[in-house]
Short mmCIF file of C-alpha atoms in Angstrom, two decimals:
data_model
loop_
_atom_site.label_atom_id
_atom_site.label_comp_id
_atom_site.label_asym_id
_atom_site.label_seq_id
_atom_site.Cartn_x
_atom_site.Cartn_y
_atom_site.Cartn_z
CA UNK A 1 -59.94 16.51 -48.73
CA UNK A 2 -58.91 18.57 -51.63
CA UNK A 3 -60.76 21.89 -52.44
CA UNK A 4 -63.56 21.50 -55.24
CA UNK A 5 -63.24 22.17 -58.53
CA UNK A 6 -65.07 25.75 -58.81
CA UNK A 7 -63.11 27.07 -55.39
CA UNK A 8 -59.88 25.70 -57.23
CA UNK A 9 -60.71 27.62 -60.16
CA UNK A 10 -61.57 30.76 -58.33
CA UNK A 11 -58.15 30.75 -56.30
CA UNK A 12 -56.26 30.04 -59.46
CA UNK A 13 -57.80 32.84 -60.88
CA UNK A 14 -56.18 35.11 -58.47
CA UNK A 15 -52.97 33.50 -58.46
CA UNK A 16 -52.73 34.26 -62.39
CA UNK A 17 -53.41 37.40 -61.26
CA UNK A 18 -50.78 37.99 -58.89
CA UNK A 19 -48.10 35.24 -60.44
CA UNK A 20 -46.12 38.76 -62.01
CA UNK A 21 -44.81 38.77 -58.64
CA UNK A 22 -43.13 36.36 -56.02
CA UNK A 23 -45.88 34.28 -54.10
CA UNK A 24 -46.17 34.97 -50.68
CA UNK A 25 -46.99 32.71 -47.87
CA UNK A 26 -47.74 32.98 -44.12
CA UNK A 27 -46.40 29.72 -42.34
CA UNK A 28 -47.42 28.80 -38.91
CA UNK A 29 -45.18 26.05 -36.27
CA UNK A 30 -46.59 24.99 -33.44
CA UNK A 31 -45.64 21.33 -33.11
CA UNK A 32 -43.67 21.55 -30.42
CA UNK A 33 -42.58 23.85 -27.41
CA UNK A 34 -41.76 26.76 -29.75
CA UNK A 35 -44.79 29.19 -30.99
CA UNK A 36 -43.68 30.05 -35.09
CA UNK A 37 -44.56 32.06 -37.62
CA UNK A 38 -42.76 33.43 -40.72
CA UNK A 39 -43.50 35.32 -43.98
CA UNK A 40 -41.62 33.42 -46.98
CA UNK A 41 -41.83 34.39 -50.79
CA UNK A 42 -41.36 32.40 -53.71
CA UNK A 43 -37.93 34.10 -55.22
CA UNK A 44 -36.63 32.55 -51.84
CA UNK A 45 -36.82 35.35 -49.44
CA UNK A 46 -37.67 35.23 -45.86
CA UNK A 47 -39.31 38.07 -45.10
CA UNK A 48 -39.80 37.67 -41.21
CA UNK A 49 -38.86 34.65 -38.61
CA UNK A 50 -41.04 34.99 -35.74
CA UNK A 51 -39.98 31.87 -32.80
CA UNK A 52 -41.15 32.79 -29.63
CA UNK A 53 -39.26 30.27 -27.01
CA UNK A 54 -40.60 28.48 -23.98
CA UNK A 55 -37.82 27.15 -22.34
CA UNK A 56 -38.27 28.79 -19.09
CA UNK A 57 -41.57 27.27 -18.86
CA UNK A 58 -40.44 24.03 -19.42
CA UNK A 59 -37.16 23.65 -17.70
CA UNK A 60 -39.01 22.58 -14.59
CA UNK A 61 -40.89 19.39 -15.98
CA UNK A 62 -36.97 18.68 -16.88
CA UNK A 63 -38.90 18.14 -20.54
CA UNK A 64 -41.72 19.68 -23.23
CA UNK A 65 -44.93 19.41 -20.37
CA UNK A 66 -47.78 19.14 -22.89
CA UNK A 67 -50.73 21.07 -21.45
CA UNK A 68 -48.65 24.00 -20.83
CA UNK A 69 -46.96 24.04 -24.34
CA UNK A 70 -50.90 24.34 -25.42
CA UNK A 71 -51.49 26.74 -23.39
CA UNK A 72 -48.49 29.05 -24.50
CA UNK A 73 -48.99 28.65 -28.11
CA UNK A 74 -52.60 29.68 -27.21
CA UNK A 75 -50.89 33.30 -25.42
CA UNK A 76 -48.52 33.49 -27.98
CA UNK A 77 -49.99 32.60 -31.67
CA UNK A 78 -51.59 35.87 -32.33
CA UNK A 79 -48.85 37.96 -31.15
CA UNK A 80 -46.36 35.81 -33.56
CA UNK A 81 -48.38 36.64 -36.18
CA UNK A 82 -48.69 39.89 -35.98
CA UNK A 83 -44.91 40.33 -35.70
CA UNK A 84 -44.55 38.19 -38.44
CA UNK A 85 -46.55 40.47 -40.60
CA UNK A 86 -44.97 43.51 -38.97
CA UNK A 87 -41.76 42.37 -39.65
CA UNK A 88 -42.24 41.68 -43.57
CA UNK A 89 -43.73 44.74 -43.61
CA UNK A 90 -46.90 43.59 -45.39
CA UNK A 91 -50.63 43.19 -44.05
CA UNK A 92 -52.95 39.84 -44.67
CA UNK A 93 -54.03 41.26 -47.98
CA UNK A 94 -50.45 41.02 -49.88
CA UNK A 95 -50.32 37.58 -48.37
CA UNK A 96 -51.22 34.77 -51.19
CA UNK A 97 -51.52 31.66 -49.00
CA UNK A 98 -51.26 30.17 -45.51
CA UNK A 99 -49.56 27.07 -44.47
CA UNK A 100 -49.33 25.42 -41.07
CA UNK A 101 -47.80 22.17 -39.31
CA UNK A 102 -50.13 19.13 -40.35
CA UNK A 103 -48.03 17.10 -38.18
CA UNK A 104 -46.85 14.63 -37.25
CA UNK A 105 -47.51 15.45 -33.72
CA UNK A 106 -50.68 15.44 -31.51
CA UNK A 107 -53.78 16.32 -32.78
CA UNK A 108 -55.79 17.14 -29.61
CA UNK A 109 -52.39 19.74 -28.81
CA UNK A 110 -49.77 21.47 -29.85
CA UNK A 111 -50.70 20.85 -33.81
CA UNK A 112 -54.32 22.01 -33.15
CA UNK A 113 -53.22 25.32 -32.14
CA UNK A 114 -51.48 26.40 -35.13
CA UNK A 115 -54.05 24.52 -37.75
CA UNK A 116 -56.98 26.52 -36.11
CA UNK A 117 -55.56 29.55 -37.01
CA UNK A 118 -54.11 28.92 -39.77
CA UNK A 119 -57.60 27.78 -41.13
CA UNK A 120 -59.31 30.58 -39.83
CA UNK A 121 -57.31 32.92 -41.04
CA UNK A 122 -57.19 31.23 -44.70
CA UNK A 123 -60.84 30.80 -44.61
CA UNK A 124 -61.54 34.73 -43.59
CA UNK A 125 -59.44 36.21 -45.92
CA UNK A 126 -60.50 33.64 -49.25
CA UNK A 127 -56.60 32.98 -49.01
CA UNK A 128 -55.81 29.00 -50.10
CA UNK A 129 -54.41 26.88 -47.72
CA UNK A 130 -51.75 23.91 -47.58
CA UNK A 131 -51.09 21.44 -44.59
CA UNK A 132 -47.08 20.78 -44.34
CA UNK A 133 -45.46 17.38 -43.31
CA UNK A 134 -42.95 18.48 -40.28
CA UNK A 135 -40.35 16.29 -41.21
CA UNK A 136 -40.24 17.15 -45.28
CA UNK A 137 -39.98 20.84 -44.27
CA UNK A 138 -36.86 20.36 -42.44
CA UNK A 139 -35.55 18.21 -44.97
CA UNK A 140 -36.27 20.91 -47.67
CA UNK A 141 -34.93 23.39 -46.22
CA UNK A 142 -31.64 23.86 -47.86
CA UNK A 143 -33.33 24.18 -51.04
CA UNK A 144 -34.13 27.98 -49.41
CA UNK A 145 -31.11 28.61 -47.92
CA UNK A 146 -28.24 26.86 -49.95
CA UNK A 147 -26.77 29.44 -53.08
CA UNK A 148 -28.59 28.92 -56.37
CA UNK A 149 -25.56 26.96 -57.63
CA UNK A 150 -25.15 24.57 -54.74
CA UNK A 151 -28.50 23.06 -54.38
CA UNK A 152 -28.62 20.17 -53.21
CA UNK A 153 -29.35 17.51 -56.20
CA UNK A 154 -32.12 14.65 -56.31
CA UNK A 155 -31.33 12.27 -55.19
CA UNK A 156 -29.94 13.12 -52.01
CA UNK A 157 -29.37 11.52 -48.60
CA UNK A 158 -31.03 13.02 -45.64
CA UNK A 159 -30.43 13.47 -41.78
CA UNK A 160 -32.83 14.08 -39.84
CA UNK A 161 -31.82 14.72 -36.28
CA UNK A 162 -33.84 16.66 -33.18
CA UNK A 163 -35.51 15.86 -30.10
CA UNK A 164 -38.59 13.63 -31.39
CA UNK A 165 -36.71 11.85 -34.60
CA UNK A 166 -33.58 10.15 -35.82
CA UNK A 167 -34.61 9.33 -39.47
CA UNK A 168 -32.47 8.83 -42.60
CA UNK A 169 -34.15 9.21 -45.77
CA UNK A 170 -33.22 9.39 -49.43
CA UNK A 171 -34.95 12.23 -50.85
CA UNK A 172 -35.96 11.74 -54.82
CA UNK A 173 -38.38 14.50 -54.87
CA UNK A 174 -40.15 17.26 -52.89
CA UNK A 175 -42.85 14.61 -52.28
CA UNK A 176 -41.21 11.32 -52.21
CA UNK A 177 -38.96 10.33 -48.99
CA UNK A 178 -37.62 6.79 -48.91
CA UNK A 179 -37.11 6.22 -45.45
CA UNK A 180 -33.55 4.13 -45.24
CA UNK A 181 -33.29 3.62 -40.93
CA UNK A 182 -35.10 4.94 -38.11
CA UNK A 183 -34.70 4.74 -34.59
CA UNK A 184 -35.90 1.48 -32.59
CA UNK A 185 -36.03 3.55 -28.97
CA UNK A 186 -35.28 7.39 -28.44
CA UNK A 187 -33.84 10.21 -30.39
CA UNK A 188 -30.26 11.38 -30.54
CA UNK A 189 -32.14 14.56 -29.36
CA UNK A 190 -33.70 13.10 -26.63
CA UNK A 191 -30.65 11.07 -25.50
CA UNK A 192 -28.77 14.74 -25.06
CA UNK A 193 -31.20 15.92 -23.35
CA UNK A 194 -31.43 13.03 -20.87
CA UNK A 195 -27.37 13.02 -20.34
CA UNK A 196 -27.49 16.61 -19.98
CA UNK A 197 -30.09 16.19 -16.47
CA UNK A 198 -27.55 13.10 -15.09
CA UNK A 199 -24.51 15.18 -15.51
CA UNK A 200 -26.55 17.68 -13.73
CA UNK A 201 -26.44 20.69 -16.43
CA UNK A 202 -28.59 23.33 -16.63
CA UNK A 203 -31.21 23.94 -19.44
CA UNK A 204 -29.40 27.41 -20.42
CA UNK A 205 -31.04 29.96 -23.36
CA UNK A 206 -30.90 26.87 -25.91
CA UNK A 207 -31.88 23.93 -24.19
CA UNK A 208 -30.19 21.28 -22.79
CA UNK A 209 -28.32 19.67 -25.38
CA UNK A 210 -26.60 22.57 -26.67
CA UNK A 211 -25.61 22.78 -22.79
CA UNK A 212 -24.24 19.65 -23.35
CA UNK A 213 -22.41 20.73 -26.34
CA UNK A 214 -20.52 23.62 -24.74
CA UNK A 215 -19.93 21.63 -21.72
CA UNK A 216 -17.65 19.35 -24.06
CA UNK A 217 -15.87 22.80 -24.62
CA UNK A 218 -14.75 22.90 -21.13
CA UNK A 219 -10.82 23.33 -20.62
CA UNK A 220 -10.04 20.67 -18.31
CA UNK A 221 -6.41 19.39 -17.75
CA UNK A 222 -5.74 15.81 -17.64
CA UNK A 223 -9.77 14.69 -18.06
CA UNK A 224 -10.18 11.17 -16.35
CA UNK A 225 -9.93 8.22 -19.35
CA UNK A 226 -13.36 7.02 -19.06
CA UNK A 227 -12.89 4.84 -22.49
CA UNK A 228 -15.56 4.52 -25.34
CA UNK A 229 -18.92 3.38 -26.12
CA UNK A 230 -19.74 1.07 -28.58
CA UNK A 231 -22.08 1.52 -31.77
CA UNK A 232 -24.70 -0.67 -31.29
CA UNK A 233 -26.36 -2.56 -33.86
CA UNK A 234 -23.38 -3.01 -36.22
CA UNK A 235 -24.17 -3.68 -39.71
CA UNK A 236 -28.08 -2.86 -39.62
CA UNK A 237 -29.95 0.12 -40.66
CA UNK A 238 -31.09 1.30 -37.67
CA UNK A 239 -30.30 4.21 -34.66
CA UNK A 240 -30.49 3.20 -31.41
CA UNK A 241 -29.92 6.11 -28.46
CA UNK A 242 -31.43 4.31 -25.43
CA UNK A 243 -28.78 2.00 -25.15
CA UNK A 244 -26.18 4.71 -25.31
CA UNK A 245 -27.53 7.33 -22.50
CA UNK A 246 -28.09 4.00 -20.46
CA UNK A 247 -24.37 3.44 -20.58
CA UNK A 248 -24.10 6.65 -19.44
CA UNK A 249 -26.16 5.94 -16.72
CA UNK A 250 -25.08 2.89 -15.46
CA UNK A 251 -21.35 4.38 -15.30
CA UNK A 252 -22.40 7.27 -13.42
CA UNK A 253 -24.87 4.96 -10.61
CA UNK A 254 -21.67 2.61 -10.46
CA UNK A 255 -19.16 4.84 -9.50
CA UNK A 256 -18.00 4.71 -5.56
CA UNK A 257 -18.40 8.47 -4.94
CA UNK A 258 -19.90 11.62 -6.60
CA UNK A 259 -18.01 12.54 -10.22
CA UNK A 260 -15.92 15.76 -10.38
CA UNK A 261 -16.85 17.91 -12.74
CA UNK A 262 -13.09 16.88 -15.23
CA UNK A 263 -15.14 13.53 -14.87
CA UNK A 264 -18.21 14.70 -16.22
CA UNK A 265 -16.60 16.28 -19.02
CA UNK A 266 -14.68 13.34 -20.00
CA UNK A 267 -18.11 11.29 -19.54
CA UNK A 268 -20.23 14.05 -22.05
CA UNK A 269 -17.22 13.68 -24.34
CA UNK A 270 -17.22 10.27 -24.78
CA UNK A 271 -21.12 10.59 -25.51
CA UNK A 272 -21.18 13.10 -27.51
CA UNK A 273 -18.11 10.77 -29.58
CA UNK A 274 -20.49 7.61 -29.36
CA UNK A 275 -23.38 9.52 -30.77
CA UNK A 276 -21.59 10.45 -33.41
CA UNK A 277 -20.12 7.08 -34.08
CA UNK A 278 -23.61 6.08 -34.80
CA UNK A 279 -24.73 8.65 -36.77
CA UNK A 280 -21.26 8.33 -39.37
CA UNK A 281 -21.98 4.39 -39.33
CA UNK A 282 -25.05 4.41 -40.33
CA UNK A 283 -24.93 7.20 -42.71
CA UNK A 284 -21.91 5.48 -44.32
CA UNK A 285 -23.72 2.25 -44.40
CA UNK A 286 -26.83 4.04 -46.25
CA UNK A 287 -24.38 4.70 -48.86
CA UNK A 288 -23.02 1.39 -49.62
CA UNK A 289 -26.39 -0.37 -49.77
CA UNK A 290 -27.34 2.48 -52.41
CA UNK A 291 -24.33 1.75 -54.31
CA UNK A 292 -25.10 -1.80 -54.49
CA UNK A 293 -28.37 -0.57 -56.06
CA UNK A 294 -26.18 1.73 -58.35
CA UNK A 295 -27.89 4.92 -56.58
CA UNK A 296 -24.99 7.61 -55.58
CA UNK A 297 -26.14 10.58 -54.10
CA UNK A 298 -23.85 13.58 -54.44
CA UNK A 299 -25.57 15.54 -51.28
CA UNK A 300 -26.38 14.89 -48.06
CA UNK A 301 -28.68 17.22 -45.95
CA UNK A 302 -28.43 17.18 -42.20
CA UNK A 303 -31.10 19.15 -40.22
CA UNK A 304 -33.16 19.09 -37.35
CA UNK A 305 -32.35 20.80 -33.82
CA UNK A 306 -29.53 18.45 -33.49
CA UNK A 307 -27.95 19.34 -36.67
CA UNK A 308 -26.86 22.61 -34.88
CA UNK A 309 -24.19 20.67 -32.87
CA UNK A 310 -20.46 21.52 -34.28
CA UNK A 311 -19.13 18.51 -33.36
CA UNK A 312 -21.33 16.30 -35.00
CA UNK A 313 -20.66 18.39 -38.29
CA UNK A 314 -17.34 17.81 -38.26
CA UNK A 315 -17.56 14.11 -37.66
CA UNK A 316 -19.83 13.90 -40.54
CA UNK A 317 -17.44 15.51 -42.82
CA UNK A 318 -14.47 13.04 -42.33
CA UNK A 319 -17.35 10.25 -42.14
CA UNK A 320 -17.50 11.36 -45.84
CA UNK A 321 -14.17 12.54 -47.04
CA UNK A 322 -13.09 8.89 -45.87
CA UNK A 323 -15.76 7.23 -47.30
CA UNK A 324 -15.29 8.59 -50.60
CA UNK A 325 -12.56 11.28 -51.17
CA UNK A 326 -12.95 11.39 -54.57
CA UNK A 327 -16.60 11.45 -55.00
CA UNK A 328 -16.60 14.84 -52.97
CA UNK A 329 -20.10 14.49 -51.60
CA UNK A 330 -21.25 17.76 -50.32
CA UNK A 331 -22.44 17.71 -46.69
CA UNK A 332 -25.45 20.86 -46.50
CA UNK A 333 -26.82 22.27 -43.33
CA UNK A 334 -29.57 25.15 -43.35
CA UNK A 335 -28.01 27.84 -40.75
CA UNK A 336 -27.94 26.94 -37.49
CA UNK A 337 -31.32 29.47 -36.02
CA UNK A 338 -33.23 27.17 -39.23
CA UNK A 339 -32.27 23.86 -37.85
CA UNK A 340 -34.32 24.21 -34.98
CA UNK A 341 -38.48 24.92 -35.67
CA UNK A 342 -39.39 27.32 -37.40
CA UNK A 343 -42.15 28.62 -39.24
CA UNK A 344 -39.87 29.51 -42.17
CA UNK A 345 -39.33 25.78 -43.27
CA UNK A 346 -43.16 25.44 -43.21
CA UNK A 347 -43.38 27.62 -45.72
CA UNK A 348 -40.86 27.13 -47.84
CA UNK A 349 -42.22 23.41 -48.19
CA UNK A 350 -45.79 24.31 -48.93
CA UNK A 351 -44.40 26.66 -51.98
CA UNK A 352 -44.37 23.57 -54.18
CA UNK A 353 -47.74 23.13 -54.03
CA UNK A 354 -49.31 26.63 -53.86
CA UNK A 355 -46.88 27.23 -57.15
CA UNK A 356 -49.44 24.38 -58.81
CA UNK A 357 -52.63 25.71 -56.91
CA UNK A 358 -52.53 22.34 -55.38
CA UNK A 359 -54.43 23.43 -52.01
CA UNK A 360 -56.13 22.27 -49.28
CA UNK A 361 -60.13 22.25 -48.35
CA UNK A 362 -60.47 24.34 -45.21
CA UNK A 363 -61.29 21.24 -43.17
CA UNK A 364 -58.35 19.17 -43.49
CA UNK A 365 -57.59 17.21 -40.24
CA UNK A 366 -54.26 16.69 -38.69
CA UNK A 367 -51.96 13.69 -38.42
CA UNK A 368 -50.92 12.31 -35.51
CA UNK A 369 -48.53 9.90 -36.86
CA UNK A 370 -47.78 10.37 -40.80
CA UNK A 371 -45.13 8.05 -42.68
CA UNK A 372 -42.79 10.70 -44.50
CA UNK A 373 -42.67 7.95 -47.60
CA UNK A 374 -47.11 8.80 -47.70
CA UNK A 375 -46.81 12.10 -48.66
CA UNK A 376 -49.23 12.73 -51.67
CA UNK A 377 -48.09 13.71 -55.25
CA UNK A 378 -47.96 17.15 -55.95
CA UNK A 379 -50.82 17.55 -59.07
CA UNK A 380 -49.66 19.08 -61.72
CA UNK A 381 -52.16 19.90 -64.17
CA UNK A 382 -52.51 23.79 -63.29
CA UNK A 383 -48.52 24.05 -63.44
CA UNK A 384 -47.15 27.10 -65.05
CA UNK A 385 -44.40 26.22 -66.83
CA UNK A 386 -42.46 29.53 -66.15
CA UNK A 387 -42.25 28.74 -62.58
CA UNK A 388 -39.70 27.52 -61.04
CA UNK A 389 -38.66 26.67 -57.21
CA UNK A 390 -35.48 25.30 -55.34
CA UNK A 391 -34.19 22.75 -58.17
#
């Protein structure tokens, strides 16, 4: 439900008012096992990123354990956002709008927590409110944090790679995602994540595939040859990372006696390799079929928690320098403490439509499961044409 047409008017009225200066939002996260909250302005500043972690709470449910991810948001929401105004430096009355996690994600949990006060907040202080598709924020990103004169250029080709999604989209707007392949099983995220626990690694301050990650790093002489993994699916648009950790785990519940730790790191290796494989194929196979409909993006945006991994970056750049060395397509990557969640994406994403006074009624519900390629039109009729966002 959109807000009616006097409350529209009234909040319009006071953006008019304050439209001299950059807009400022307060963005709430708290989709997943991380409590966010972040203060972002419309000339493209971040004026606070507030992520409070629970790893430590987790790491003993070897995975996100729902009802206490609730429960810490709960502790921790308030606090975030008082840092988050602390840190900007501002108090709820310079802020101009609030914006929160709509989902996708579960309604009766994590999503709930930062919606409710996000809502109550908007709703005590007259302050208009927009709900934020998860996915879209991280795909937008870049638009905040690339220079002026290397944004990223509709249309472009987007990765989107973390713990609960493997998508990859071609992005025509800041509304409209076409998605191009999915995953039929688990993440890339997850599969990291569920290698990490059979090679026995431990969670460490980022979670357990960036263990993974520096684990490949190890300086082993003479690593076992423990061969390759295939890319499944060859040919087709879509991910598949259940087949590839159960490789993994069928190697490591065949072997005669327990691996040494040179094995292991040959075995993460050639993982980490495979999942990359897949990734590069089917990225470079989104690009053909595009070019058979004479669609050739210049950019491609990879983000997501995944999209911190080094190794995968560099694999995607020779997937595309090989691909097409001429056409110099320009791989972008928001920095590496935005990939994860944040609150800072959320807000960033929701500037579009506060910019147009395109808000949301106070008692918009959440989605549990929301098809990027549903995302509503931005309206346009309040637009004012001297303002300007990302590209």
């Amino acid at each position: 439900m959109r807000l009616s047409s006097l409350r529209r008017a009234t909040l319009f009225t006071a953006f008019r008012v304050c439209r001299s200066r950059s807009f400022t939002v307060l963005a709430l996260e708290s989709s997943a096992d991380d409590t966010c909250a972040a203060v972002v302005t419309s000339s493209r500043q971040v004026l606070s990123n507030i992520v409070v972690k629970q790893l430590h709470l987790h790491e003993v449910f070897g995975g996100i354990h729902p009802t206490v991810a609730i429960e810490a948001h709960q502790r921790n929401m308030p606090g975030a956002v008082r840092r988050a105004l602390d840190h900007a430096n501002i108090t709820m009355q310079d802020i101009d709008g609030v914006a929160f996690t709509r989902g996708p994600g579960s309604i009766g949990g994590c999503l709930s927590v930062g919606s409710n006060a996000a809502k109550t907040l908007a709703a005590a202080l007259n302050k208009p409110l927009v709900g934020v598709h998860h996915m879209a924020a991280h795909a937008l990103t870049p638009l905040l944090t690339t220079p002026v004169d290397q944004l990223p250029e509709f249309p472009f080709l987007t990765l989107l790679i973390s713990g609960g999604h493997t998508l990859l989209l071609l992005a025509t707007s800041k509304t409209e995602f076409r998605v191009l392949a999915t995953t039929v099983d688990e993440s890339i995220g997850r599969s990291f994540d569920k290698v990490a626990r059979l090679l026995g690694l431990a969670w460490g301050t980022k979670g357990l595939g960036a263990t993974l990650e520096e684990f490949c790093l190890k300086d082993i002489t003479s690593p076992p040859d423990v061969g390759s993994f295939s890319v499944p699916m060859p040919g087709k648009l879509s991910f598949s990372y259940s087949c590839l950790h159960s490789s993994i785990e069928r190697y490591i519940s065949s072997a005669k006696i327990p691996l040494t730790e040179p094995h292991k790191v040959a075995l993460a290796r050639a993982f980490q390799d495979a999942a990359a494989r897949q990734l590069c194929a089917k990225l470079i196979l989104g690009f053909k079929q595009l070019a058979m409909k004479d669609i050739k993006p210049k950019h491609v945006v990879v983000s997501g928690g995944v999209a911190s991994n080094s190794f995968l970056r560099a694999r995607l750049r020779e997937a595309l320098d090989t691909y097409d060395p001429d056409a110099k397509i320009a791989l972008v990557f928001p920095p590496p403490e935005l990939c994860t969640d944040n609150a800072v994406m959320i807000g960033w994403a929701s500037m579009h439509r506060f910019l147009v006074a395109d808000y949301d009624d106070y008692t918009i519900d959440l989605r549990a499961k929301w098809d990027i390629g549903t995302i509503p039109a931005v309206k346009d009729c309040l637009q004012n044409p001297n303002t300007s966002i990302g590209k």
